[in-house]
Tab-separated table of N, CA and C and ligand atoms in Angstrom:
chain	number	residue	atom	x	y	z
L	17	MET	N	-7.327	0.532	13.209
L	17	MET	CA	-7.590	-0.624	13.252
L	17	MET	C	-7.048	-1.436	14.347
L	18	GLU	N	-7.757	-2.649	14.593
L	18	GLU	CA	-7.518	-3.554	15.819
L	18	GLU	C	-6.356	-4.408	15.456
L	19	THR	N	-5.217	-4.738	16.371
L	19	THR	CA	-4.230	-5.666	15.536
L	19	THR	C	-4.256	-7.124	16.648
L	20	VAL	N	-3.994	-8.193	16.132
L	20	VAL	CA	-4.064	-9.495	16.594
L	20	VAL	C	-2.472	-9.870	16.602
L	21	PHE	N	-1.895	-10.090	17.346
L	21	PHE	CA	-0.734	-10.995	17.549
L	21	PHE	C	-0.636	-12.367	16.961
L	22	VAL	N	0.283	-12.975	16.345
L	22	VAL	CA	0.187	-14.350	15.788
L	22	VAL	C	1.586	-14.494	16.170
L	23	LEU	N	1.698	-15.318	17.570
L	23	LEU	CA	3.081	-15.666	18.319
L	23	LEU	C	3.263	-17.371	18.173
L	24	ASN	N	4.731	-17.489	17.591
L	24	ASN	CA	4.871	-18.786	17.103
L	24	ASN	C	6.073	-19.292	17.919
L	25	GLY	N	6.318	-20.561	18.457
L	25	GLY	CA	7.030	-20.938	19.291
L	25	GLY	C	8.219	-21.762	18.486
L	26	PRO	N	9.085	-22.539	19.334
L	26	PRO	CA	10.341	-23.158	18.484
L	26	PRO	C	9.717	-24.110	17.580
L	27	ASN	N	10.709	-24.265	16.624
L	27	ASN	CA	11.117	-24.924	15.373
L	27	ASN	C	10.031	-24.407	14.414
L	28	LEU	N	8.948	-23.657	14.907
L	28	LEU	CA	8.253	-23.531	13.559
L	28	LEU	C	8.774	-22.584	12.477
L	29	ASN	N	10.007	-22.191	12.750
L	29	ASN	CA	10.758	-21.534	11.670
L	29	ASN	C	10.966	-22.635	10.468
L	30	LEU	N	11.063	-23.851	10.856
L	30	LEU	CA	11.119	-25.010	9.838
L	30	LEU	C	10.050	-25.429	9.192
L	31	LEU	N	8.898	-24.940	9.486
L	31	LEU	CA	7.573	-25.509	8.675
L	31	LEU	C	7.976	-25.529	7.334
L	32	GLY	N	7.197	-26.443	6.611
L	32	GLY	CA	7.598	-26.530	5.062
L	32	GLY	C	8.735	-27.117	4.703
L	33	THR	N	9.762	-27.339	5.572
L	33	THR	CA	11.052	-28.234	5.102
L	33	THR	C	11.246	-29.677	5.831
L	34	ARG	N	10.566	-29.942	6.760
L	34	ARG	CA	10.617	-31.351	7.638
L	34	ARG	C	9.294	-31.694	7.882
L	35	GLU	N	9.096	-33.027	8.166
L	35	GLU	CA	7.956	-33.475	8.357
L	35	GLU	C	6.623	-32.810	7.897
L	36	PRO	N	6.570	-32.794	6.569
L	36	PRO	CA	5.332	-32.440	5.677
L	36	PRO	C	4.183	-33.417	6.291
L	37	GLU	N	4.134	-34.854	6.355
L	37	GLU	CA	3.225	-35.436	6.939
L	37	GLU	C	2.585	-35.206	8.019
L	38	ILE	N	3.231	-34.464	8.970
L	38	ILE	CA	2.668	-34.001	10.105
L	38	ILE	C	1.797	-32.575	9.777
L	39	TYR	N	3.110	-31.422	9.599
L	39	TYR	CA	2.764	-30.348	9.785
L	39	TYR	C	2.418	-29.527	8.174
L	40	GLY	N	2.535	-30.331	7.253
L	40	GLY	CA	1.911	-29.881	6.135
L	40	GLY	C	3.180	-29.298	5.332
L	41	SER	N	3.299	-28.537	4.118
L	41	SER	CA	4.139	-28.081	3.325
L	41	SER	C	4.155	-26.630	3.332
L	42	ASP	N	3.408	-25.963	3.782
L	42	ASP	CA	3.393	-24.190	3.899
L	42	ASP	C	4.367	-24.218	4.737
L	43	THR	N	4.928	-23.091	4.779
L	43	THR	CA	5.903	-22.181	5.314
L	43	THR	C	5.025	-21.377	6.175
L	44	LEU	N	6.118	-20.894	7.497
L	44	LEU	CA	5.181	-19.864	8.280
L	44	LEU	C	4.983	-18.571	7.365
L	45	ASP	N	5.840	-18.213	6.428
L	45	ASP	CA	5.417	-17.023	5.649
L	45	ASP	C	4.393	-17.329	4.709
L	46	ASP	N	4.195	-18.501	4.307
L	46	ASP	CA	2.904	-18.914	3.287
L	46	ASP	C	1.570	-18.471	4.422
L	47	ILE	N	1.577	-19.119	5.567
L	47	ILE	CA	0.502	-18.859	6.424
L	47	ILE	C	0.257	-17.619	6.955
L	48	ALA	N	1.378	-16.658	6.863
L	48	ALA	CA	1.126	-15.380	7.345
L	48	ALA	C	0.473	-14.191	6.093
L	49	VAL	N	0.863	-14.701	5.020
L	49	VAL	CA	0.146	-14.447	3.717
L	49	VAL	C	-1.202	-14.510	3.773
L	50	MET	N	-1.727	-15.933	3.957
L	50	MET	CA	-3.152	-16.134	4.002
L	50	MET	C	-3.658	-15.405	5.473
L	51	LEU	N	-3.098	-15.149	6.252
L	51	LEU	CA	-3.479	-14.593	7.331
L	51	LEU	C	-3.756	-13.126	7.134
L	52	ASP	N	-2.693	-12.718	6.341
L	52	ASP	CA	-2.788	-11.069	6.141
L	52	ASP	C	-4.250	-10.777	5.256
L	53	GLU	N	-4.531	-12.001	4.630
L	53	GLU	CA	-5.325	-11.775	3.814
L	53	GLU	C	-6.885	-11.953	4.101
L	54	ARG	N	-7.143	-13.057	5.040
L	54	ARG	CA	-8.141	-12.891	5.759
L	54	ARG	C	-8.535	-11.797	6.925
L	55	ALA	N	-7.284	-11.172	7.579
L	55	ALA	CA	-7.091	-10.294	8.432
L	55	ALA	C	-8.052	-8.844	7.703
L	56	ALA	N	-7.338	-8.786	6.583
L	56	ALA	CA	-7.948	-7.300	5.874
L	56	ALA	C	-9.293	-7.541	5.772
L	57	ALA	N	-9.973	-8.825	5.096
L	57	ALA	CA	-11.466	-8.995	4.983
L	57	ALA	C	-11.977	-8.677	6.048
L	58	LEU	N	-11.388	-9.008	7.311
L	58	LEU	CA	-12.035	-8.733	8.780
L	58	LEU	C	-11.867	-7.233	9.343
L	59	GLY	N	-10.948	-6.768	8.613
L	59	GLY	CA	-10.830	-5.369	9.198
L	59	GLY	C	-9.750	-5.375	10.468
L	60	LEU	N	-8.844	-6.562	10.524
L	60	LEU	CA	-7.949	-6.500	11.338
L	60	LEU	C	-6.455	-6.259	10.723
L	61	ALA	N	-5.559	-6.163	11.965
L	61	ALA	CA	-4.185	-5.976	11.374
L	61	ALA	C	-3.604	-7.351	11.996
L	62	ILE	N	-2.483	-7.915	11.361
L	62	ILE	CA	-1.885	-8.903	12.105
L	62	ILE	C	-0.377	-8.983	12.243
L	63	ASP	N	0.125	-8.846	13.500
L	63	ASP	CA	1.599	-8.676	13.825
L	63	ASP	C	2.067	-10.408	14.072
L	64	MET	N	2.697	-11.059	13.281
L	64	MET	CA	3.072	-12.531	13.112
L	64	MET	C	4.648	-12.621	13.622
L	65	ARG	N	4.937	-13.265	14.565
L	65	ARG	CA	6.312	-13.229	14.857
L	65	ARG	C	6.704	-15.087	15.081
L	66	GLN	N	7.873	-15.036	15.515
L	66	GLN	CA	8.472	-16.622	15.663
L	66	GLN	C	9.946	-16.378	16.692
L	67	THR	N	9.606	-17.164	17.610
L	67	THR	CA	10.950	-17.520	18.189
L	67	THR	C	11.411	-18.925	19.075
L	68	ASN	N	12.367	-18.820	18.962
L	68	ASN	CA	12.768	-20.427	19.938
L	68	ASN	C	13.187	-20.107	21.299
L	69	HIS	N	12.457	-19.138	21.850
L	69	HIS	CA	12.959	-18.900	23.219
L	69	HIS	C	11.847	-18.500	23.928
L	70	GLU	N	11.627	-19.453	24.900
L	70	GLU	CA	10.425	-19.180	26.181
L	70	GLU	C	10.088	-17.769	26.721
L	71	GLY	N	11.364	-17.295	26.956
L	71	GLY	CA	11.054	-15.888	27.689
L	71	GLY	C	10.715	-15.041	26.526
L	72	VAL	N	10.952	-14.922	25.277
L	72	VAL	CA	10.410	-14.087	24.537
L	72	VAL	C	9.131	-13.923	24.310
L	73	LEU	N	8.901	-15.190	24.136
L	73	LEU	CA	7.213	-15.480	24.217
L	73	LEU	C	6.565	-14.765	25.438
L	74	VAL	N	7.381	-14.943	26.543
L	74	VAL	CA	6.604	-14.373	27.761
L	74	VAL	C	6.735	-12.694	27.648
L	75	ASP	N	7.729	-12.237	26.836
L	75	ASP	CA	8.005	-10.894	26.710
L	75	ASP	C	6.610	-10.480	25.841
L	76	TRP	N	6.412	-11.032	24.596
L	76	TRP	CA	5.639	-10.638	23.645
L	76	TRP	C	4.124	-10.695	24.222
L	77	LEU	N	4.041	-11.951	25.181
L	77	LEU	CA	2.581	-11.805	25.551
L	77	LEU	C	2.367	-10.537	26.769
L	78	HIS	N	3.451	-10.109	27.489
L	78	HIS	CA	3.302	-8.732	28.206
L	78	HIS	C	3.125	-7.470	27.183
L	79	GLU	N	3.732	-7.562	26.122
L	79	GLU	CA	3.562	-6.545	24.996
L	79	GLU	C	2.395	-6.656	24.508
L	80	ALA	N	1.619	-7.448	24.534
L	80	ALA	CA	0.095	-7.499	24.056
L	80	ALA	C	-0.597	-6.739	25.011
L	81	ARG	N	-0.357	-6.874	26.036
L	81	ARG	CA	-1.390	-6.151	27.226
L	81	ARG	C	-0.819	-4.941	27.288
L	82	GLU	N	0.491	-4.375	26.948
L	82	GLU	CA	0.745	-2.946	27.154
L	82	GLU	C	0.193	-2.613	25.718
L	83	THR	N	0.165	-2.909	24.790
L	83	THR	CA	-0.176	-2.173	23.550
L	83	THR	C	-1.646	-2.704	23.214
L	84	GLY	N	-2.496	-3.251	23.982
L	84	GLY	CA	-3.895	-3.297	23.791
L	84	GLY	C	-4.442	-4.221	22.700
L	85	VAL	N	-3.841	-5.125	22.125
L	85	VAL	CA	-4.058	-5.961	21.174
L	85	VAL	C	-5.372	-6.513	21.422
L	86	LYS	N	-6.170	-6.798	20.336
L	86	LYS	CA	-7.455	-7.282	20.558
L	86	LYS	C	-7.528	-8.627	21.168
L	87	ALA	N	-6.318	-9.654	20.694
L	87	ALA	CA	-6.399	-11.121	21.003
L	87	ALA	C	-5.101	-11.516	20.611
L	88	VAL	N	-4.534	-12.596	21.147
L	88	VAL	CA	-3.215	-13.187	20.514
L	88	VAL	C	-3.677	-14.788	19.932
L	89	LEU	N	-3.234	-15.082	18.904
L	89	LEU	CA	-3.498	-16.609	18.393
L	89	LEU	C	-1.695	-17.162	18.913
L	90	LEU	N	-1.729	-18.088	19.811
L	90	LEU	CA	-0.510	-18.452	20.416
L	90	LEU	C	-0.256	-20.014	19.858
L	91	ASN	N	0.685	-20.140	19.134
L	91	ASN	CA	0.989	-21.750	18.838
L	91	ASN	C	2.286	-22.126	19.611
L	92	ALA	N	2.444	-22.311	20.469
L	92	ALA	CA	3.388	-22.118	21.426
L	92	ALA	C	4.780	-23.512	21.337
L	93	GLY	N	4.342	-24.068	20.227
L	93	GLY	CA	5.057	-25.607	19.947
L	93	GLY	C	5.278	-26.210	20.943
L	94	ALA	N	6.349	-26.812	21.209
L	94	ALA	CA	6.406	-27.668	22.316
L	94	ALA	C	6.273	-27.010	23.606
L	95	TYR	N	6.581	-25.873	23.994
L	95	TYR	CA	6.426	-25.173	25.073
L	95	TYR	C	5.176	-25.097	25.618
L	96	THR	N	4.233	-25.375	24.692
L	96	THR	CA	2.526	-25.574	24.988
L	96	THR	C	2.620	-26.861	26.368
L	97	HIS	N	3.581	-27.856	26.002
L	97	HIS	CA	3.485	-29.094	26.762
L	97	HIS	C	4.217	-28.807	28.033
L	98	THR	N	4.987	-27.884	28.275
L	98	THR	CA	5.765	-27.519	29.152
L	98	THR	C	5.941	-26.448	30.350
L	99	SER	N	5.335	-25.437	29.627
L	99	SER	CA	5.812	-24.085	30.097
L	99	SER	C	4.619	-23.392	31.077
L	100	ILE	N	5.039	-23.495	32.746
L	100	ILE	CA	4.307	-22.615	33.633
L	100	ILE	C	4.265	-21.095	33.321
L	101	ALA	N	5.446	-20.783	32.959
L	101	ALA	CA	5.942	-19.341	32.448
L	101	ALA	C	4.610	-18.850	31.456
L	102	LEU	N	4.374	-19.502	30.558
L	102	LEU	CA	3.534	-19.077	29.364
L	102	LEU	C	2.062	-19.201	30.182
L	103	LEU	N	1.877	-20.469	30.784
L	103	LEU	CA	0.613	-20.286	31.562
L	103	LEU	C	0.318	-19.339	32.594
L	104	ASP	N	1.204	-18.757	33.085
L	104	ASP	CA	1.278	-17.536	34.194
L	104	ASP	C	1.235	-16.235	33.257
L	105	ALA	N	1.737	-15.945	32.323
L	105	ALA	CA	1.652	-14.966	31.333
L	105	ALA	C	0.368	-14.718	30.842
L	106	ILE	N	-0.064	-16.028	30.437
L	106	ILE	CA	-1.772	-15.785	29.873
L	106	ILE	C	-2.649	-15.545	30.975
L	107	LYS	N	-2.487	-15.861	31.990
L	107	LYS	CA	-3.147	-15.671	32.936
L	107	LYS	C	-3.244	-13.990	33.706
L	108	ALA	N	-1.814	-13.647	33.247
L	108	ALA	CA	-1.554	-12.129	33.867
L	108	ALA	C	-2.008	-11.227	32.982
L	109	ILE	N	-2.132	-11.379	31.621
L	109	ILE	CA	-2.364	-10.011	30.778
L	109	ILE	C	-3.544	-9.732	30.511
L	110	GLY	N	-4.648	-10.398	30.683
L	110	GLY	CA	-5.937	-9.987	30.637
L	110	GLY	C	-6.431	-9.654	29.103
L	111	VAL	N	-5.698	-10.399	28.163
L	111	VAL	CA	-5.974	-10.482	26.622
L	111	VAL	C	-6.311	-11.870	26.124
L	112	PRO	N	-7.532	-11.934	25.523
L	112	PRO	CA	-7.709	-13.344	24.933
L	112	PRO	C	-6.715	-14.129	24.397
L	113	VAL	N	-5.944	-15.065	24.674
L	113	VAL	CA	-5.096	-15.897	23.794
L	113	VAL	C	-6.072	-17.334	23.142
L	114	ILE	N	-5.782	-17.578	22.003
L	114	ILE	CA	-6.387	-18.623	21.165
L	114	ILE	C	-5.471	-19.500	21.015
L	115	GLU	N	-5.233	-20.687	21.706
L	115	GLU	CA	-4.236	-21.715	21.368
L	115	GLU	C	-4.395	-22.108	19.967
L	116	VAL	N	-3.226	-22.391	19.496
L	116	VAL	CA	-3.244	-22.777	17.695
L	116	VAL	C	-2.302	-23.785	17.623
L	117	HIS	N	-2.719	-25.055	16.924
L	117	HIS	CA	-2.043	-25.853	16.759
L	117	HIS	C	-2.087	-26.436	15.216
L	118	LEU	N	-1.281	-26.921	14.475
L	118	LEU	CA	-1.285	-27.345	13.101
L	118	LEU	C	-1.664	-28.735	13.285
L	119	SER	N	-1.460	-29.698	14.214
L	119	SER	CA	-1.453	-31.080	14.334
L	119	SER	C	-2.593	-31.336	15.429
L	120	ASN	N	-2.934	-32.482	15.678
L	120	ASN	CA	-3.817	-32.437	16.730
L	120	ASN	C	-2.943	-33.202	17.914
L	121	PRO	N	-2.209	-32.615	19.066
L	121	PRO	CA	-1.792	-32.961	19.914
L	121	PRO	C	-2.418	-34.149	20.496
L	122	GLN	N	-3.856	-33.964	20.796
L	122	GLN	CA	-4.411	-35.199	21.630
L	122	GLN	C	-4.354	-36.512	20.964
L	123	GLU	N	-4.040	-36.580	19.583
L	123	GLU	CA	-4.070	-37.911	18.710
L	123	GLU	C	-2.518	-38.143	18.370
L	124	ARG	N	-1.702	-37.622	19.330
L	124	ARG	CA	-0.119	-37.794	19.307
L	124	ARG	C	0.371	-38.486	20.653
L	125	GLU	N	1.651	-38.344	20.732
L	125	GLU	CA	2.055	-39.117	21.797
L	125	GLU	C	1.580	-38.507	23.087
L	126	GLU	N	1.771	-39.086	24.228
L	126	GLU	CA	1.130	-38.953	25.539
L	126	GLU	C	1.390	-37.798	25.813
L	127	PHE	N	2.942	-37.658	26.019
L	127	PHE	CA	3.411	-36.258	26.441
L	127	PHE	C	2.763	-34.875	25.925
L	128	ARG	N	2.142	-35.221	24.630
L	128	ARG	CA	1.311	-33.909	24.127
L	128	ARG	C	0.239	-33.468	24.753
L	129	HIS	N	-0.678	-34.834	25.458
L	129	HIS	CA	-1.810	-34.425	25.610
L	129	HIS	C	-2.065	-33.257	26.591
L	130	ILE	N	-0.513	-33.058	27.670
L	130	ILE	CA	-1.305	-32.023	28.434
L	130	ILE	C	-0.885	-30.711	27.925
L	131	SER	N	-1.497	-29.593	27.968
L	131	SER	CA	-1.409	-27.882	27.447
L	131	SER	C	-1.287	-27.259	28.575
L	132	TYR	N	-0.472	-26.487	28.747
L	132	TYR	CA	-0.279	-25.654	30.180
L	132	TYR	C	-1.026	-24.302	29.372
L	133	VAL	N	-0.788	-24.261	28.091
L	133	VAL	CA	-1.461	-22.842	27.520
L	133	VAL	C	-2.725	-22.980	27.586
L	134	GLY	N	-3.384	-24.435	27.369
L	134	GLY	CA	-4.865	-24.482	27.054
L	134	GLY	C	-5.413	-24.356	28.687
L	135	MET	N	-4.801	-24.533	29.669
L	135	MET	CA	-5.239	-24.090	30.973
L	135	MET	C	-5.699	-22.709	31.366
L	136	ALA	N	-5.126	-21.873	30.414
L	136	ALA	CA	-5.562	-20.474	30.545
L	136	ALA	C	-5.880	-19.783	29.429
L	137	ALA	N	-5.960	-20.670	28.192
L	137	ALA	CA	-6.499	-20.022	26.900
L	137	ALA	C	-7.862	-19.954	26.937
L	138	ALA	N	-8.480	-19.030	26.257
L	138	ALA	CA	-9.870	-18.533	26.186
L	138	ALA	C	-10.343	-19.883	25.013
L	139	ASP	N	-9.439	-19.976	24.076
L	139	ASP	CA	-10.100	-20.813	23.125
L	139	ASP	C	-9.196	-21.923	22.245
L	140	CYS	N	-9.462	-22.937	21.693
L	140	CYS	CA	-8.240	-23.916	20.997
L	140	CYS	C	-8.629	-24.233	19.635
L	141	VAL	N	-7.985	-23.943	18.724
L	141	VAL	CA	-8.056	-24.479	17.281
L	141	VAL	C	-7.022	-25.585	16.781
L	142	GLN	N	-7.237	-26.701	16.485
L	142	GLN	CA	-6.028	-27.717	16.391
L	142	GLN	C	-6.445	-28.518	15.344
L	143	GLY	N	-5.381	-29.443	14.949
L	143	GLY	CA	-5.586	-30.313	13.941
L	143	GLY	C	-6.167	-30.021	12.231
L	144	LEU	N	-6.110	-28.573	12.137
L	144	LEU	CA	-6.620	-28.056	10.836
L	144	LEU	C	-5.489	-27.954	9.813
L	145	GLY	N	-4.314	-28.200	10.279
L	145	GLY	CA	-2.926	-27.791	9.407
L	145	GLY	C	-3.092	-25.891	9.337
L	146	PRO	N	-2.559	-25.473	8.103
L	146	PRO	CA	-2.665	-23.710	8.303
L	146	PRO	C	-4.132	-23.290	8.685
L	147	ARG	N	-5.008	-24.114	8.350
L	147	ARG	CA	-6.291	-23.671	8.629
L	147	ARG	C	-6.792	-23.113	9.980
L	148	SER	N	-6.032	-23.864	10.739
L	148	SER	CA	-6.109	-24.002	12.180
L	148	SER	C	-5.721	-22.334	12.704
L	149	TYR	N	-5.084	-21.653	12.066
L	149	TYR	CA	-4.686	-20.254	12.102
L	149	TYR	C	-5.928	-19.562	11.402
L	150	ILE	N	-6.286	-19.629	10.532
L	150	ILE	CA	-7.413	-19.092	10.093
L	150	ILE	C	-8.809	-18.848	10.989
L	151	VAL	N	-9.022	-20.162	11.253
L	151	VAL	CA	-10.247	-20.224	12.131
L	151	VAL	C	-10.030	-19.577	13.539
L	152	ALA	N	-8.967	-19.928	13.729
L	152	ALA	CA	-8.430	-18.811	15.210
L	152	ALA	C	-8.573	-17.122	14.975
L	153	LEU	N	-8.020	-17.149	14.022
L	153	LEU	CA	-8.541	-15.723	13.598
L	153	LEU	C	-9.962	-15.115	13.537
L	154	GLU	N	-10.540	-15.843	12.774
L	154	GLU	CA	-12.046	-15.598	12.703
L	154	GLU	C	-12.808	-15.726	14.220
L	155	ARG	N	-12.171	-16.526	14.978
L	155	ARG	CA	-12.914	-16.802	16.410
L	155	ARG	C	-12.255	-15.360	16.927
L	156	ALA	N	-11.055	-14.814	16.922
L	156	ALA	CA	-10.474	-13.733	17.513
L	156	ALA	C	-11.414	-12.593	17.264
L	157	ALA	N	-11.799	-12.616	15.796
L	157	ALA	CA	-12.979	-11.380	15.285
L	157	ALA	C	-13.932	-11.276	15.784
L	158	ALA	N	-14.403	-12.751	16.136
L	158	ALA	CA	-15.683	-12.656	16.662
L	158	ALA	C	-15.845	-12.163	18.340
L	159	LEU	N	-14.520	-12.095	19.103
L	159	LEU	CA	-14.704	-11.492	20.472
L	159	LEU	C	-15.036	-10.201	20.738
S	214	CA2	O1	0.859	-28.894	15.815
S	214	CA2	C1	1.571	-28.022	16.384
S	214	CA2	O2	1.423	-26.890	15.909
S	214	CA2	C2	2.388	-28.073	17.408
S	214	CA2	O3	2.462	-26.900	18.239
S	214	CA2	C3	3.760	-28.308	16.756
S	214	CA2	C4	4.866	-28.430	17.803
S	214	CA2	C5	4.697	-29.609	18.692
S	214	CA2	O4	5.652	-29.855	19.636
S	214	CA2	C6	3.542	-29.408	19.285
S	214	CA2	O5	3.074	-30.734	20.105
S	214	CA2	C7	2.235	-29.370	17.979
S	214	CA2	C8	6.338	-28.746	17.052
S	214	CA2	C9	6.639	-27.666	16.079
S	214	CA2	C10	7.742	-28.144	15.395
S	214	CA2	O6	7.729	-27.677	14.044
S	214	CA2	C11	8.413	-28.336	13.023
S	214	CA2	C12	8.272	-28.118	11.715
S	214	CA2	C13	8.857	-28.694	10.554
S	214	CA2	C14	9.872	-29.560	11.033
S	214	CA2	C15	10.328	-30.027	12.365
S	214	CA2	C16	9.391	-29.386	13.463
C-alpha cells in the first residue's frame, strides 16, 4: 500500500485549543482520524507528524524521498512564509508536495501572502479548515 506523509509545522499541536475562529475547533488528532478514514477508502496509508522545528521538517522531506512515499501533504505553518530551506528541500526530493492550510493566508495579513513552500509545491489547498487536508489527500490519490 502506498503511503502519504502528512507533515505539520510549528504550533499546529495547539490546534483546537486557541483561535478557533481562525483554525476551527478540531485538534490535529481529530484531523488524523478523518484522514485515516478517507485514506482507507482510497487504498492509501497515512503517516501524520507534527514538529515545531524547521530542520525536522527538512529531515522528514528527505525521508519522503528515501522511503518512496507517493506524496507529501505539508502544512508548514509560519515556516511557509519564511523558509528557503523548505523550498530547497521540496525542489530536491522529487516527490510531489501539496501545500495545505486551514485558513486562507491570501486573505490574512500581508506577511502571509508570500509562500516559499508554494514556489515548489505541486498544488495547494487552503481555506477549507480540516477539509483542506481531505481535499489535498484526494488530489494526492489522483497523482
Ligand atoms: O492556515 C494554516 O493552516 C496556517 O498554515 C497556520 C499557521 C499560519 O502561520 C499560516 O499562515 C497559515 C499557524 C498555525 C498555528 O496554529 C495555531 C493553532 C491554534 C492556536 C494557535 C496557533
